[in-house]
């Protein structure tokens, strides 16, 4: 029997209903690495068993679609998904999502090697939450734990990401009988680097985050580096001791391990073989220049200003290429994101001027692009340029490898990734196979790597790389995690 996640708990719902029921227009599923990774492992609901997804109700018309307890069956191409939405008041949600999750934890967890707020002008200092904000984070986590505890027959619950770190412990305290797994999709920070932001209440709350995660039977992290940093931080807490393969806490063994996430290969492949060339690349094609593509959520962790700066320097040094950069709007209104737009704007204007002087098409836009265009852009690019300052995994390089697999091997491009993205450690040793690694904070290296990549050096995307991405797909990832979860007690 295939291993199944009975309960998936994620901050985001499987999709948000943005249209009324009568309009009969399907709502698109959300974006971000978590959804993309978890979607392929959902087991359709057969009336008594299958996966139940529990997420927050954030869509404008969600209530029209759900019963009074938030349940609905969502039709997908894989079959129906049993889905429960939890609804929160706007101030509770603003504090949970805007303050604790995304102004404190998100910038904090990405501090893996450098004090990023110090070395960039726009990366926000992780903001210590107020007691009131923290109470909202606790309230949201409690609601998720209670919803999961309602599912008494569930053999397991898989809790996802930094917005729900308290849930595993809360669920255990509520007497949940199934196994509890927790997976962190983001990096886990270095305590040494994060220390300046963990004075007083912030440090106490961060301790609660770790204790919450340790309520699980299995804690999964993206990379061996994240695992080492997590275990180091956990064993600094009173009552947590190191054991082989995990830690001991509250008289229980908590298994801790690394599971680098994968993608839905078949989905990318089917789009890559059928989607036409996107309009956005027409100027590049007409100019007959190599095409560099940047694609991501417009987040301060993605190193977008650093990339634009490197491109300015490359253009001024004589490089000739077209650029299409698309940043999807994300977390709008969250104050941690306030400085980013101005930084991107400034660097994009300079890069555009340099591109213009070099006679090269250049477009850097903030836009939501449909999935078909995303994959088509990844397929058409000569260089897919990501430059995360830190990233849990970053699925773009993996998607791009599969998207490019439909091209003849000698015409494929090169993918650039930031050295502190999980993908760089998961695919270490693939530098000659079309995955070049850069330090986004080292401008000289960025320029050099881009210039090399434009000449397809040190190597194009290879069959070896593509084969690895295929075999380490989302299903393999989830199967490994769930198998270990089953063995964990
Ligand atoms: C990242 C996080 C996810 C999150 C996604 C989109 O991938 O790891 O947990 O869902 O970004 O962010 P949002 O705030 O829109 O949910």
Short mmCIF file of C-alpha atoms and ligand atoms in Angstrom, two decimals:
data_model
loop_
_atom_site.label_atom_id
_atom_site.label_comp_id
_atom_site.label_asym_id
_atom_site.label_seq_id
_atom_site.Cartn_x
_atom_site.Cartn_y
_atom_site.Cartn_z
CA UNK A 1 0.00 0.00 0.00
CA UNK A 2 1.43 3.41 -0.87
CA UNK A 3 2.32 5.56 2.06
CA UNK A 4 -0.13 8.37 2.49
CA UNK A 5 -0.24 11.66 4.36
CA UNK A 6 -3.63 11.55 6.10
CA UNK A 7 -3.42 15.16 7.23
CA UNK A 8 -1.47 17.96 5.62
CA UNK A 9 -1.37 21.16 7.62
CA UNK A 10 -0.12 24.23 5.81
CA UNK A 11 -0.66 27.92 6.40
CA UNK A 12 -1.94 28.26 2.84
CA UNK A 13 -5.03 26.48 1.63
CA UNK A 14 -4.72 24.26 -1.42
CA UNK A 15 -6.30 27.14 -3.31
CA UNK A 16 -8.11 30.35 -2.47
CA UNK A 17 -11.57 30.95 -3.91
CA UNK A 18 -11.37 34.37 -5.52
CA UNK A 19 -14.58 34.03 -7.53
CA UNK A 20 -18.15 33.47 -6.37
CA UNK A 21 -19.64 30.01 -6.83
CA UNK A 22 -22.04 31.02 -9.55
CA UNK A 23 -19.23 32.43 -11.70
CA UNK A 24 -18.03 28.88 -12.24
CA UNK A 25 -14.46 30.01 -12.94
CA UNK A 26 -11.89 27.70 -11.40
CA UNK A 27 -9.63 29.31 -8.80
CA UNK A 28 -5.94 28.89 -9.55
CA UNK A 29 -3.86 27.11 -6.91
CA UNK A 30 -1.45 29.30 -4.94
CA UNK A 31 2.26 29.76 -5.58
CA UNK A 32 5.45 29.10 -3.65
CA UNK A 33 7.69 26.13 -3.12
CA UNK A 34 5.64 24.47 -0.42
CA UNK A 35 2.49 24.09 -2.48
CA UNK A 36 4.42 22.93 -5.53
CA UNK A 37 6.21 20.25 -3.52
CA UNK A 38 3.27 18.95 -1.55
CA UNK A 39 0.59 18.98 -4.25
CA UNK A 40 1.74 15.80 -6.04
CA UNK A 41 1.51 13.68 -2.91
CA UNK A 42 -2.13 14.27 -2.19
CA UNK A 43 -4.21 11.08 -2.18
CA UNK A 44 -7.70 11.68 -3.58
CA UNK A 45 -10.52 11.38 -1.04
CA UNK A 46 -12.58 8.24 -1.66
CA UNK A 47 -15.35 9.04 0.81
CA UNK A 48 -13.65 7.56 3.86
CA UNK A 49 -9.94 7.87 3.35
CA UNK A 50 -7.41 9.95 1.48
CA UNK A 51 -5.64 13.16 2.31
CA UNK A 52 -7.27 15.99 4.22
CA UNK A 53 -5.63 19.37 3.68
CA UNK A 54 -6.02 21.92 6.46
CA UNK A 55 -5.19 25.54 5.60
CA UNK A 56 -6.30 29.08 6.34
CA UNK A 57 -9.33 30.54 4.57
CA UNK A 58 -7.92 33.61 2.83
CA UNK A 59 -9.92 33.72 -0.39
CA UNK A 60 -12.58 36.38 -0.83
CA UNK A 61 -15.30 33.84 -1.57
CA UNK A 62 -14.08 30.88 0.50
CA UNK A 63 -17.11 30.84 2.77
CA UNK A 64 -19.44 30.33 -0.16
CA UNK A 65 -17.64 27.11 -0.97
CA UNK A 66 -17.31 25.55 2.46
CA UNK A 67 -19.72 24.17 5.03
CA UNK A 68 -20.02 25.72 8.47
CA UNK A 69 -16.94 23.86 9.72
CA UNK A 70 -14.87 24.94 6.72
CA UNK A 71 -15.00 21.63 4.82
CA UNK A 72 -15.31 21.13 1.08
CA UNK A 73 -14.21 18.69 -1.59
CA UNK A 74 -11.97 20.37 -4.15
CA UNK A 75 -11.98 18.78 -7.59
CA UNK A 76 -8.50 18.42 -9.05
CA UNK A 77 -7.17 16.55 -12.05
CA UNK A 78 -5.98 13.86 -9.63
CA UNK A 79 -9.39 13.49 -8.01
CA UNK A 80 -11.18 15.19 -5.12
CA UNK A 81 -9.23 16.62 -2.21
CA UNK A 82 -10.92 16.79 1.18
CA UNK A 83 -10.18 20.25 2.43
CA UNK A 84 -10.79 22.20 5.61
CA UNK A 85 -10.34 25.93 5.93
CA UNK A 86 -9.81 27.75 9.18
CA UNK A 87 -11.03 31.31 9.37
CA UNK A 88 -9.36 34.03 11.42
CA UNK A 89 -10.18 37.64 12.26
CA UNK A 90 -8.18 40.23 10.33
CA UNK A 91 -6.17 41.50 13.31
CA UNK A 92 -5.26 37.98 14.44
CA UNK A 93 -4.18 37.13 10.91
CA UNK A 94 -2.23 40.38 10.45
CA UNK A 95 -0.24 39.65 13.62
CA UNK A 96 0.29 35.95 12.87
CA UNK A 97 1.14 36.38 9.19
CA UNK A 98 2.46 39.92 8.82
CA UNK A 99 4.32 40.26 12.08
CA UNK A 100 5.43 36.96 13.62
CA UNK A 101 5.67 34.77 10.52
CA UNK A 102 6.96 37.20 7.96
CA UNK A 103 8.56 40.14 9.79
CA UNK A 104 10.23 38.07 12.53
CA UNK A 105 10.61 34.39 11.55
CA UNK A 106 11.05 34.63 7.77
CA UNK A 107 13.97 37.11 7.84
CA UNK A 108 15.40 35.27 10.87
CA UNK A 109 15.47 31.75 9.41
CA UNK A 110 17.39 32.93 6.36
CA UNK A 111 20.32 34.18 8.45
CA UNK A 112 22.50 31.22 7.63
CA UNK A 113 25.89 32.80 7.20
CA UNK A 114 25.89 36.59 7.12
CA UNK A 115 24.18 39.30 9.05
CA UNK A 116 22.14 40.12 5.93
CA UNK A 117 20.45 43.25 7.36
CA UNK A 118 23.97 44.61 7.86
CA UNK A 119 25.39 43.76 4.46
CA UNK A 120 22.46 44.83 2.28
CA UNK A 121 20.54 48.06 2.43
CA UNK A 122 17.12 46.44 2.18
CA UNK A 123 17.04 43.12 4.05
CA UNK A 124 14.94 43.77 7.17
CA UNK A 125 16.20 43.13 10.67
CA UNK A 126 14.03 40.35 12.13
CA UNK A 127 11.55 42.31 14.23
CA UNK A 128 10.88 40.94 17.73
CA UNK A 129 7.13 40.42 18.02
CA UNK A 130 5.09 42.07 20.73
CA UNK A 131 3.39 39.81 23.27
CA UNK A 132 0.09 40.56 21.52
CA UNK A 133 1.44 39.53 18.12
CA UNK A 134 2.85 36.38 19.62
CA UNK A 135 -0.54 35.58 21.17
CA UNK A 136 -2.02 35.67 17.65
CA UNK A 137 0.62 33.27 16.35
CA UNK A 138 -0.26 30.97 19.27
CA UNK A 139 -3.99 31.33 18.51
CA UNK A 140 -3.58 30.41 14.84
CA UNK A 141 -1.32 27.47 15.66
CA UNK A 142 -3.84 26.33 18.29
CA UNK A 143 -6.68 26.38 15.77
CA UNK A 144 -4.65 24.22 13.37
CA UNK A 145 -3.77 21.78 16.15
CA UNK A 146 -7.42 21.52 17.19
CA UNK A 147 -8.59 20.94 13.64
CA UNK A 148 -6.05 18.13 13.27
CA UNK A 149 -6.98 16.66 16.65
CA UNK A 150 -10.60 16.44 15.40
CA UNK A 151 -9.42 13.84 12.88
CA UNK A 152 -9.18 11.04 15.41
CA UNK A 153 -8.81 8.29 12.80
CA UNK A 154 -5.81 9.88 11.09
CA UNK A 155 -2.70 7.71 11.18
CA UNK A 156 -0.43 10.70 10.71
CA UNK A 157 -0.32 14.46 10.48
CA UNK A 158 2.26 16.27 8.40
CA UNK A 159 2.75 19.85 9.55
CA UNK A 160 4.51 22.29 7.21
CA UNK A 161 6.70 25.30 7.63
CA UNK A 162 7.60 28.22 9.82
CA UNK A 163 4.06 29.59 10.19
CA UNK A 164 2.98 26.46 12.10
CA UNK A 165 5.97 25.53 14.28
CA UNK A 166 3.96 25.27 17.49
CA UNK A 167 1.45 22.80 16.07
CA UNK A 168 3.37 19.52 16.59
CA UNK A 169 3.69 20.07 20.33
CA UNK A 170 0.12 21.33 20.66
CA UNK A 171 -1.20 18.36 18.74
CA UNK A 172 0.66 15.95 20.99
CA UNK A 173 -0.70 17.73 24.07
CA UNK A 174 -4.20 17.21 22.68
CA UNK A 175 -3.68 13.45 22.70
CA UNK A 176 -3.41 12.95 18.93
CA UNK A 177 -2.80 9.22 18.43
CA UNK A 178 -1.21 9.28 14.97
CA UNK A 179 2.36 10.08 14.09
CA UNK A 180 3.35 13.71 13.84
CA UNK A 181 5.81 14.94 11.23
CA UNK A 182 7.11 18.45 10.80
CA UNK A 183 8.96 19.78 7.75
CA UNK A 184 10.63 23.16 7.54
CA UNK A 185 10.68 24.39 3.93
CA UNK A 186 12.95 27.34 4.76
CA UNK A 187 16.54 27.27 5.94
CA UNK A 188 17.22 26.98 9.66
CA UNK A 189 19.41 29.86 10.85
CA UNK A 190 22.84 29.87 12.39
CA UNK A 191 22.45 30.81 16.06
CA UNK A 192 25.68 32.78 15.93
CA UNK A 193 24.47 34.93 13.04
CA UNK A 194 20.93 35.30 14.39
CA UNK A 195 22.06 36.13 17.96
CA UNK A 196 21.81 39.94 17.66
CA UNK A 197 18.10 39.53 16.88
CA UNK A 198 17.34 37.09 19.69
CA UNK A 199 17.66 39.30 22.76
CA UNK A 200 14.84 39.27 25.33
CA UNK A 201 11.39 38.17 24.20
CA UNK A 202 12.58 37.30 20.68
CA UNK A 203 14.92 34.67 22.13
CA UNK A 204 12.15 33.24 24.30
CA UNK A 205 9.81 32.99 21.33
CA UNK A 206 12.48 31.38 19.20
CA UNK A 207 12.91 28.79 21.97
CA UNK A 208 9.16 28.14 21.78
CA UNK A 209 9.43 27.66 18.03
CA UNK A 210 12.06 24.95 18.50
CA UNK A 211 10.15 23.27 21.36
CA UNK A 212 7.05 23.34 19.23
CA UNK A 213 8.82 21.57 16.37
CA UNK A 214 10.18 19.00 18.83
CA UNK A 215 6.62 17.93 19.57
CA UNK A 216 6.90 15.95 16.32
CA UNK A 217 8.11 12.37 15.98
CA UNK A 218 10.15 13.43 12.97
CA UNK A 219 11.54 16.86 12.16
CA UNK A 220 12.63 17.27 8.54
CA UNK A 221 14.88 20.00 7.22
CA UNK A 222 15.99 20.80 3.71
CA UNK A 223 19.75 20.33 3.87
CA UNK A 224 22.41 18.75 6.05
CA UNK A 225 23.52 22.30 6.90
CA UNK A 226 20.01 23.17 8.11
CA UNK A 227 19.90 19.92 10.07
CA UNK A 228 23.21 20.66 11.79
CA UNK A 229 22.13 24.21 12.65
CA UNK A 230 18.78 22.99 13.97
CA UNK A 231 20.30 20.31 16.18
CA UNK A 232 22.90 22.80 17.46
CA UNK A 233 20.17 25.29 18.41
CA UNK A 234 17.84 22.66 19.90
CA UNK A 235 20.51 21.14 22.13
CA UNK A 236 21.20 24.59 23.59
CA UNK A 237 17.74 24.48 25.17
CA UNK A 238 17.44 23.04 28.68
CA UNK A 239 16.22 19.42 28.64
CA UNK A 240 17.20 18.71 25.02
CA UNK A 241 20.04 16.25 24.52
CA UNK A 242 21.77 14.95 21.45
CA UNK A 243 21.19 11.36 20.35
CA UNK A 244 22.18 9.43 17.29
CA UNK A 245 19.83 10.49 14.48
CA UNK A 246 18.02 13.12 16.50
CA UNK A 247 17.48 14.58 19.96
CA UNK A 248 15.76 13.58 23.20
CA UNK A 249 13.18 15.97 24.63
CA UNK A 250 10.43 15.47 27.20
CA UNK A 251 11.45 11.82 27.56
CA UNK A 252 10.91 11.13 23.83
CA UNK A 253 13.26 10.56 20.94
CA UNK A 254 12.71 13.05 18.12
CA UNK A 255 14.19 11.91 14.87
CA UNK A 256 15.76 14.76 12.85
CA UNK A 257 16.87 14.39 9.28
CA UNK A 258 17.42 16.21 5.95
CA UNK A 259 15.01 15.78 3.02
CA UNK A 260 15.82 18.12 0.12
CA UNK A 261 12.50 18.76 -1.56
CA UNK A 262 11.79 17.93 -5.21
CA UNK A 263 9.37 18.96 -7.96
CA UNK A 264 6.47 17.45 -9.86
CA UNK A 265 8.51 16.42 -12.90
CA UNK A 266 5.61 15.18 -15.04
CA UNK A 267 3.73 18.41 -14.59
CA UNK A 268 6.70 20.54 -15.69
CA UNK A 269 7.41 18.20 -18.58
CA UNK A 270 3.89 18.21 -19.92
CA UNK A 271 3.83 22.01 -19.92
CA UNK A 272 7.35 22.24 -21.37
CA UNK A 273 6.35 20.09 -24.33
CA UNK A 274 3.09 21.90 -25.04
CA UNK A 275 3.42 25.61 -24.15
CA UNK A 276 4.20 28.04 -26.96
CA UNK A 277 6.96 30.66 -26.67
CA UNK A 278 5.91 33.48 -24.35
CA UNK A 279 5.38 36.94 -25.82
CA UNK A 280 7.86 38.40 -23.38
CA UNK A 281 10.85 36.94 -25.18
CA UNK A 282 10.03 38.35 -28.60
CA UNK A 283 12.40 41.32 -28.29
CA UNK A 284 15.25 39.03 -27.27
CA UNK A 285 14.64 36.72 -30.20
CA UNK A 286 14.40 39.57 -32.65
CA UNK A 287 17.73 40.94 -31.40
CA UNK A 288 19.30 37.50 -31.81
CA UNK A 289 20.89 37.70 -28.38
CA UNK A 290 21.18 35.09 -25.66
CA UNK A 291 18.30 35.26 -23.20
CA UNK A 292 18.83 35.53 -19.44
CA UNK A 293 15.74 34.88 -17.32
CA UNK A 294 15.11 35.73 -13.67
CA UNK A 295 11.97 34.29 -12.07
CA UNK A 296 10.88 34.29 -8.45
CA UNK A 297 8.55 35.64 -5.80
CA UNK A 298 9.73 39.20 -5.26
CA UNK A 299 11.25 38.42 -1.90
CA UNK A 300 14.16 40.07 -0.08
CA UNK A 301 15.83 36.67 0.26
CA UNK A 302 16.17 36.22 -3.50
CA UNK A 303 19.13 38.54 -4.11
CA UNK A 304 17.36 40.47 -6.88
CA UNK A 305 19.20 43.81 -6.37
CA UNK A 306 22.53 41.93 -6.31
CA UNK A 307 21.70 40.23 -9.61
CA UNK A 308 20.68 43.50 -11.26
CA UNK A 309 23.88 45.15 -10.06
CA UNK A 310 25.99 42.34 -11.52
CA UNK A 311 24.16 42.68 -14.82
CA UNK A 312 24.85 46.42 -14.93
CA UNK A 313 28.55 45.71 -14.50
CA UNK A 314 28.44 42.94 -17.11
CA UNK A 315 26.75 45.20 -19.68
CA UNK A 316 29.24 47.97 -19.01
CA UNK A 317 32.08 45.48 -19.50
CA UNK A 318 30.74 44.59 -22.94
CA UNK A 319 28.50 41.56 -22.33
CA UNK A 320 25.54 41.36 -24.70
CA UNK A 321 22.34 39.57 -23.69
CA UNK A 322 18.63 40.16 -23.32
CA UNK A 323 17.09 40.01 -19.84
CA UNK A 324 13.58 39.15 -18.78
CA UNK A 325 13.17 39.39 -15.00
CA UNK A 326 9.82 38.64 -13.43
CA UNK A 327 9.16 38.95 -9.74
CA UNK A 328 5.72 37.80 -8.57
CA UNK A 329 4.15 40.19 -6.08
CA UNK A 330 4.26 38.62 -2.63
CA UNK A 331 3.32 39.49 0.96
CA UNK A 332 2.14 42.93 -0.05
CA UNK A 333 1.60 45.24 2.88
CA UNK A 334 3.94 43.29 5.16
CA UNK A 335 6.29 45.88 6.57
CA UNK A 336 9.43 43.73 6.28
CA UNK A 337 9.10 44.13 2.51
CA UNK A 338 8.95 47.93 2.46
CA UNK A 339 12.57 48.64 1.49
CA UNK A 340 12.86 45.98 -1.20
CA UNK A 341 10.87 47.65 -3.97
CA UNK A 342 12.97 50.80 -3.86
CA UNK A 343 16.18 48.76 -3.94
CA UNK A 344 14.98 46.78 -6.97
CA UNK A 345 13.75 49.92 -8.69
CA UNK A 346 17.08 51.66 -8.24
CA UNK A 347 19.17 48.75 -9.51
CA UNK A 348 16.74 47.95 -12.33
CA UNK A 349 16.92 51.51 -13.62
CA UNK A 350 20.72 51.38 -13.70
CA UNK A 351 20.72 47.97 -15.36
CA UNK A 352 18.20 49.14 -17.92
CA UNK A 353 20.32 52.15 -18.77
CA UNK A 354 23.40 49.96 -19.15
CA UNK A 355 21.43 47.51 -21.32
CA UNK A 356 20.12 50.35 -23.46
CA UNK A 357 23.64 51.73 -23.97
CA UNK A 358 24.72 48.22 -25.03
CA UNK A 359 21.73 47.90 -27.38
CA UNK A 360 20.24 44.96 -25.47
CA UNK A 361 16.56 44.34 -24.67
CA UNK A 362 15.90 44.49 -20.95
CA UNK A 363 12.69 44.08 -18.97
CA UNK A 364 12.37 43.77 -15.23
CA UNK A 365 8.75 43.57 -14.13
CA UNK A 366 6.67 42.81 -11.12
CA UNK A 367 3.91 40.54 -12.34
CA UNK A 368 2.04 37.34 -11.78
CA UNK A 369 2.85 35.03 -14.65
CA UNK A 370 0.80 31.94 -15.37
CA UNK A 371 2.41 28.54 -14.85
CA UNK A 372 2.59 27.80 -18.59
CA UNK A 373 4.56 30.98 -19.22
CA UNK A 374 6.82 30.27 -16.25
CA UNK A 375 7.80 26.87 -17.65
CA UNK A 376 8.07 28.22 -21.21
CA UNK A 377 10.43 30.97 -20.03
CA UNK A 378 12.55 28.42 -18.21
CA UNK A 379 12.64 26.30 -21.35
CA UNK A 380 13.58 29.17 -23.68
CA UNK A 381 16.28 30.74 -21.50
CA UNK A 382 19.97 30.44 -22.27
CA UNK A 383 20.71 31.32 -18.68
CA UNK A 384 18.25 30.92 -15.81
CA UNK A 385 19.73 33.30 -13.26
CA UNK A 386 18.70 32.79 -9.64
CA UNK A 387 20.74 34.43 -6.90
CA UNK A 388 19.10 33.74 -3.53
CA UNK A 389 21.01 35.07 -0.53
CA UNK A 390 19.63 32.02 1.26
CA UNK A 391 16.82 29.68 0.28
CA UNK A 392 15.27 26.51 1.66
CA UNK A 393 15.71 24.68 -1.64
CA UNK A 394 14.64 26.99 -4.54
CA UNK A 395 12.67 24.93 -7.00
CA UNK A 396 13.30 27.20 -10.00
CA UNK A 397 16.63 25.52 -10.94
CA UNK A 398 14.97 22.09 -10.72
CA UNK A 399 11.99 23.17 -12.82
CA UNK A 400 14.35 24.79 -15.32
CA UNK A 401 16.40 21.60 -15.70
CA UNK A 402 13.26 19.65 -16.61
CA UNK A 403 11.87 22.44 -18.81
CA UNK A 404 15.15 22.46 -20.76
CA UNK A 405 15.23 18.68 -21.11
CA UNK A 406 12.94 18.99 -24.12
CA UNK A 407 15.70 20.85 -26.02
CA UNK A 408 18.52 19.03 -27.80
CA UNK A 409 21.43 18.58 -25.37
CA UNK A 410 23.82 20.84 -27.31
CA UNK A 411 21.32 23.71 -27.31
CA UNK A 412 20.50 23.70 -23.62
CA UNK A 413 21.46 26.54 -21.32
CA UNK A 414 22.97 27.03 -17.90
CA UNK A 415 21.31 27.57 -14.54
CA UNK A 416 22.89 29.81 -11.92
CA UNK A 417 22.04 29.38 -8.25
CA UNK A 418 23.08 31.17 -5.07
CA UNK A 419 25.50 29.12 -2.97
CA UNK A 420 23.26 29.24 0.12
CA UNK A 421 20.17 27.90 -1.60
CA UNK A 422 19.42 24.31 -0.62
CA UNK A 423 19.62 23.30 -4.27
CA UNK A 424 23.34 24.19 -4.30
CA UNK A 425 24.12 21.68 -1.57
CA UNK A 426 21.62 19.04 -2.75
CA UNK A 427 23.19 19.17 -6.21
CA UNK A 428 26.81 19.84 -5.26
CA UNK A 429 29.01 18.24 -7.91
CA UNK A 430 26.80 19.29 -10.82
CA UNK A 431 28.81 22.41 -11.70
CA UNK A 432 29.88 20.90 -15.04
CA UNK A 433 26.32 19.68 -15.66
CA UNK A 434 24.73 23.07 -16.10
CA UNK A 435 24.28 24.17 -12.48
CA UNK A 436 26.70 27.00 -11.71
CA UNK A 437 26.91 28.25 -8.13
CA UNK A 438 27.57 31.86 -7.14
CA UNK A 439 27.99 33.93 -4.04
CA UNK A 440 25.44 36.69 -4.67
CA UNK A 441 27.34 38.98 -2.30
CA UNK A 442 30.47 38.71 -4.43
CA UNK A 443 29.83 40.97 -7.40
CA UNK A 444 32.97 40.03 -9.27
CA UNK A 445 32.08 36.37 -9.07
CA UNK A 446 28.50 37.05 -10.16
CA UNK A 447 29.69 38.92 -13.24
CA UNK A 448 32.24 36.25 -14.09
CA UNK A 449 29.74 33.40 -13.66
CA UNK A 450 27.14 35.17 -15.80
CA UNK A 451 29.68 35.91 -18.54
CA UNK A 452 30.80 32.30 -18.54
CA UNK A 453 27.24 31.01 -18.54
CA UNK A 454 26.45 33.12 -21.61
CA UNK A 455 29.08 31.03 -23.39
CA UNK A 456 27.58 27.85 -21.89
CA UNK A 457 30.59 27.36 -19.61
CA UNK A 458 31.46 25.39 -17.59
CA UNK A 459 28.82 23.08 -19.07
CA UNK A 460 25.25 22.90 -20.36
CA UNK A 461 22.37 21.22 -18.51
CA UNK A 462 23.23 17.55 -18.86
CA UNK A 463 21.32 14.29 -18.93
CA UNK A 464 22.97 13.42 -15.62
CA UNK A 465 21.55 16.51 -13.93
CA UNK A 466 18.12 16.01 -15.49
CA UNK A 467 18.12 12.35 -14.44
CA UNK A 468 18.90 13.28 -10.83
CA UNK A 469 16.14 15.89 -10.71
CA UNK A 470 13.74 13.29 -12.07
CA UNK A 471 14.66 10.64 -9.55
CA UNK A 472 14.59 13.03 -6.61
CA UNK A 473 11.13 14.36 -7.39
CA UNK A 474 8.40 15.50 -5.01
CA UNK A 475 6.94 12.02 -4.73
CA UNK A 476 10.32 10.51 -3.81
CA UNK A 477 10.80 13.27 -1.25
CA UNK A 478 7.42 12.75 0.37
CA UNK A 479 7.77 8.98 0.30
CA UNK A 480 11.11 9.18 2.10
CA UNK A 481 9.70 11.52 4.71
CA UNK A 482 6.54 9.51 5.31
CA UNK A 483 8.42 6.21 5.42
CA UNK A 484 10.76 7.61 8.05
CA UNK A 485 7.77 9.01 9.90
CA UNK A 486 6.19 5.59 10.01
CA UNK A 487 9.45 4.15 11.40
CA UNK A 488 10.03 7.03 13.76
CA UNK A 489 8.43 5.87 16.98
C1 LIG B 1 7.60 30.02 0.73
C2 LIG B 1 7.21 29.45 2.08
C3 LIG B 1 5.80 28.93 2.05
C4 LIG B 1 4.86 30.02 1.55
C5 LIG B 1 5.32 30.53 0.20
C6 LIG B 1 4.46 31.68 -0.35
O1 LIG B 1 7.68 29.01 -0.23
O2 LIG B 1 8.13 28.44 2.47
O3 LIG B 1 5.40 28.52 3.33
O4 LIG B 1 3.54 29.54 1.46
O5 LIG B 1 6.65 30.98 0.31
O6 LIG B 1 4.33 32.69 0.61
P1 LIG B 1 2.93 33.16 1.18
O7 LIG B 1 3.29 34.09 2.30
O8 LIG B 1 2.28 33.83 0.04
O9 LIG B 1 2.21 31.95 1.65
#
